[in-house]
Amino acid sequence: MTTNLADIPSNAADPAHRTPSARASRTTRTTGLRTPRRRPHTPLSPRRSVPLTLLTGLALVYALLPLIWLVINATKDEKGLLDSFGLWFGEDFTLWGNITRTLTYDDGVFVRWLLNTLLYVAAGAGGATLLAVLGGYALAKFSFPGRRAVFAVVIGAAAVPGTALAVPTFLMFSNLGLTNTPWAVIIPSLISPFGLYLMWVFASEAVPAELLEAARIDGSGELRTFFRIALPLLMPGIVTVLIFSMVATWNNYFLPLIMIKDPDWYPLTLGLNAWNSQAQTAGGDAVFDLIITGSLLTIVPIVVIFLLLQRYWQSGLAAGSVKE
Amino acid sequence: MRTNSTLRLLAAAAMACAITVGATACGSSDPAADGGGGKKDVKSALEKGGKVTVWAWEPTLKKVAADFEKKYPQVDIEIVNAGTGDKQYTALQNAIAAGSGAPDVAQIEYYAVGQFAIGESIEDLAPYGAAAHDKSFTTGPWSAVKYDKAVYALPMDSGPMALFYNKKVFDKHGVAVPTTWDEYVEAARTLHKADPKIFIGNDTGDAGATTSLIWQAGGRPYRTEGTDVTIDFSDAGTKTYTDTWQKLLDEDLLSPVSSWSDEWYKGLADGSIATLAIGAWMPANFTSGVASASGDWRAAPLPQWTKGKTASAENGGSSLAVPKAARNKELAYAFTEYATTGAGATSRIAEGAFPATRADLESKAFLDTPFPYFGGQQANKIFAGSARDVGTDWSYLPYQVYANSVFNDTVGKAYVSSTTLSQGLDAWQKSSIKYGTDQGFGVNK
């Protein structure tokens, strides 16, 4: 190794000189160059690249650091939070106490916010997925006048960010008298242009037309064909859309922020923010430790959902990309 | 979004006010017009019972609500934390404008009471018996809720100012606790020189703190007579303040950390922010938010602008008001009165609130209370003294919530550029005049 390293500066331009065999004779040089061709890089045995590994490592650290910080600091009390180094544990380990206090603080309002969030996710994301599946399947497998127009509208809608629509939606819901009710969060969440588009593309690939024709010839009605034949084939796509809309609804902040003023209907995102602003006034109660523990509790369900659905999700994204 | 809706609301309210009430104090109502001149029947409302929704972020009210329910089993009090400070005011304005969802009682800080009073969105409590509390509260808070004969809210707590200082830091560097603002600047220089991490205080432009210090220096920039408003930041008191504070800014002696941020709490805990000139309600925030520095801090009288004087001012503090949209106003008043006077006030003091009631401020038990957080110091003696010395005649703008919201666009420049504080205050004055004129007030005419 040492001799090798010493050689590099003088012969660095010539890659063949990096291996002892290449240095031994000039004729082996061609063989040396050919060696990689004998073992081509496939997706299963990729070429190792140090800079790429380092970059990926950095990205990993960047992505995980906030999470690690959150986990570590959820074990500290208010005193330890301001007192100790952020990326290591404090003197006292108060995680369990913090969790209990988070769940019981202010008459257990955190639990109420958790249930609200679950309601918004179940009704909003669940409904969005249902509508996307029905719509996507219909657009992919039935031909009817105006299909191209629907396509244009869906693509257009997917390009409009939800944030830009929030204020007009608020004014509309305000006129309907629905603000400050769970409906104001659930109904807008039902619309997922991206989900519809994804289901549409997925359905046209995953459900062969021949199969549907065969079913029709055998006398199966359209509904029965959909539930018995199409739905199982669509499962990976459904899970993908479901996970996307679940994460979006779970993390939604701006829509509930403008729609909901009654703390009883807050989702977790708004509730944690309300706790945070409590520390900002005379006589307010600073509860930074509870906010951090609450944030940790807030991301746990979404991590669990990801881990549980990961299998379906991955197969869903890859489906149709390779002819089997 | 927020400013727009508030803006439109205020415009409508102020216009209506200017037209219907004319030159008299806006929104004040004649007690004789209500129920034949007598006191509203609060007592029978209590017997009948019902539900009262209270929007408040003040944590000690929970105990008061429980006590009240025990005393009057027919009454159900629901405390809702609908947001803190101006977030709650926006929600309240919106609920009042929407005509539904408004609470029966709302916590409103003193600087914002005028805005709700002039917008006719809160009830005059005098006909319910609030006028009888003329002598119950200290001057500062009482003058903040009373307009001519009308009483728009009952003071819940008060914020006579004091200087909180980190004794550990001062002792370590052998610096004496400043008794004048000139000594304060001197101490700032010494401390920062001894350890560049230490700043005497923090300030990134805080409307409440600035107006309070102008108040203490004898400045009275705001005057309101009916719908005629005067805004003038050129008086001697204001100049006293800007001359001294400009030195702190020029020499970078103030920590560029915004109050109430987590960095601020950390700075108070680790000693990098060495003093805090703020209202007497601060001990409760210290105990809950800066627990780790327990024992390090002490309270001292607010430094003076002129040596040997004893001038003070109010900073923060809030009241309880009854929105006009409340369903059962008699009952709402009954709770408001209970929570702000007598047993309610006493129970809140026990939980760390700072009273606005004279009786409590003068009681021996209150004055002798030791503060374990301040190393056993009987800090209330200092605070009560400050409450007595609060300068009179101060008033906020009838649209102070708006004015404070543009403070950082105007005065805030003095903190980040070569603009001076007085130029910043000039700009603030101009934009406040413009807004007021647009809303239908006669400003500086």
mmCIF file of N, CA, C and O in Angstrom, chain A residues 30-41 47:
data_model
loop_
_atom_site.group_PDB
_atom_site.id
_atom_site.type_symbol
_atom_site.label_atom_id
_atom_site.label_comp_id
_atom_site.label_asym_id
_atom_site.label_seq_id
_atom_site.Cartn_x
_atom_site.Cartn_y
_atom_site.Cartn_z
ATOM 1 N N THR A 30 -3.724 -3.272 -21.040
ATOM 2 C CA THR A 30 -4.994 -3.414 -21.740
ATOM 3 C C THR A 30 -5.943 -4.324 -20.965
ATOM 4 O O THR A 30 -7.121 -4.061 -20.839
ATOM 5 N N THR A 31 -5.367 -5.416 -20.431
ATOM 6 C CA THR A 31 -6.183 -6.324 -19.637
ATOM 7 C C THR A 31 -6.778 -5.575 -18.457
ATOM 8 O O THR A 31 -7.947 -5.708 -18.123
ATOM 9 N N GLY A 32 -5.881 -4.739 -17.851
ATOM 10 C CA GLY A 32 -6.316 -3.961 -16.691
ATOM 11 C C GLY A 32 -7.506 -3.081 -17.029
ATOM 12 O O GLY A 32 -8.437 -2.947 -16.272
ATOM 13 N N LEU A 33 -7.478 -2.513 -18.211
ATOM 14 C CA LEU A 33 -8.588 -1.655 -18.609
ATOM 15 C C LEU A 33 -9.837 -2.459 -18.896
ATOM 16 O O LEU A 33 -10.947 -1.979 -18.732
ATOM 17 N N ARG A 34 -9.595 -3.695 -19.358
ATOM 18 C CA ARG A 34 -10.749 -4.508 -19.728
ATOM 19 C C ARG A 34 -11.464 -5.074 -18.507
ATOM 20 O O ARG A 34 -12.648 -5.361 -18.577
ATOM 21 N N THR A 35 -10.723 -5.235 -17.424
ATOM 22 C CA THR A 35 -11.294 -5.887 -16.245
ATOM 23 C C THR A 35 -12.721 -5.418 -15.927
ATOM 24 O O THR A 35 -13.599 -6.249 -15.738
ATOM 25 N N PRO A 36 -12.986 -4.104 -15.880
ATOM 26 C CA PRO A 36 -14.354 -3.693 -15.532
ATOM 27 C C PRO A 36 -15.392 -4.254 -16.491
ATOM 28 O O PRO A 36 -16.518 -4.502 -16.105
ATOM 29 N N ARG A 37 -15.024 -4.418 -17.753
ATOM 30 C CA ARG A 37 -16.015 -4.884 -18.715
ATOM 31 C C ARG A 37 -16.473 -6.311 -18.401
ATOM 32 O O ARG A 37 -17.580 -6.699 -18.751
ATOM 33 N N ARG A 38 -15.586 -7.061 -17.759
ATOM 34 C CA ARG A 38 -15.978 -8.425 -17.431
ATOM 35 C C ARG A 38 -17.057 -8.419 -16.354
ATOM 36 O O ARG A 38 -17.920 -9.280 -16.326
ATOM 37 N N ARG A 39 -16.961 -7.456 -15.450
ATOM 38 C CA ARG A 39 -18.003 -7.363 -14.415
ATOM 39 C C ARG A 39 -18.759 -6.041 -14.584
ATOM 40 O O ARG A 39 -18.469 -5.062 -13.943
ATOM 41 N N PRO A 40 -19.707 -6.068 -15.491
ATOM 42 C CA PRO A 40 -20.417 -4.800 -15.741
ATOM 43 C C PRO A 40 -21.221 -4.383 -14.520
ATOM 44 O O PRO A 40 -21.669 -5.207 -13.737
ATOM 45 N N HIS A 41 -21.398 -3.040 -14.384
ATOM 46 C CA HIS A 41 -22.179 -2.535 -13.249
ATOM 47 C C HIS A 41 -23.661 -2.688 -13.525
ATOM 48 O O HIS A 41 -24.165 -2.204 -14.522
ATOM 49 N N ARG A 47 -21.376 0.445 -9.040
ATOM 50 C CA ARG A 47 -20.010 0.898 -8.833
ATOM 51 C C ARG A 47 -19.970 1.761 -7.579
ATOM 52 O O ARG A 47 -20.854 2.560 -7.339
#
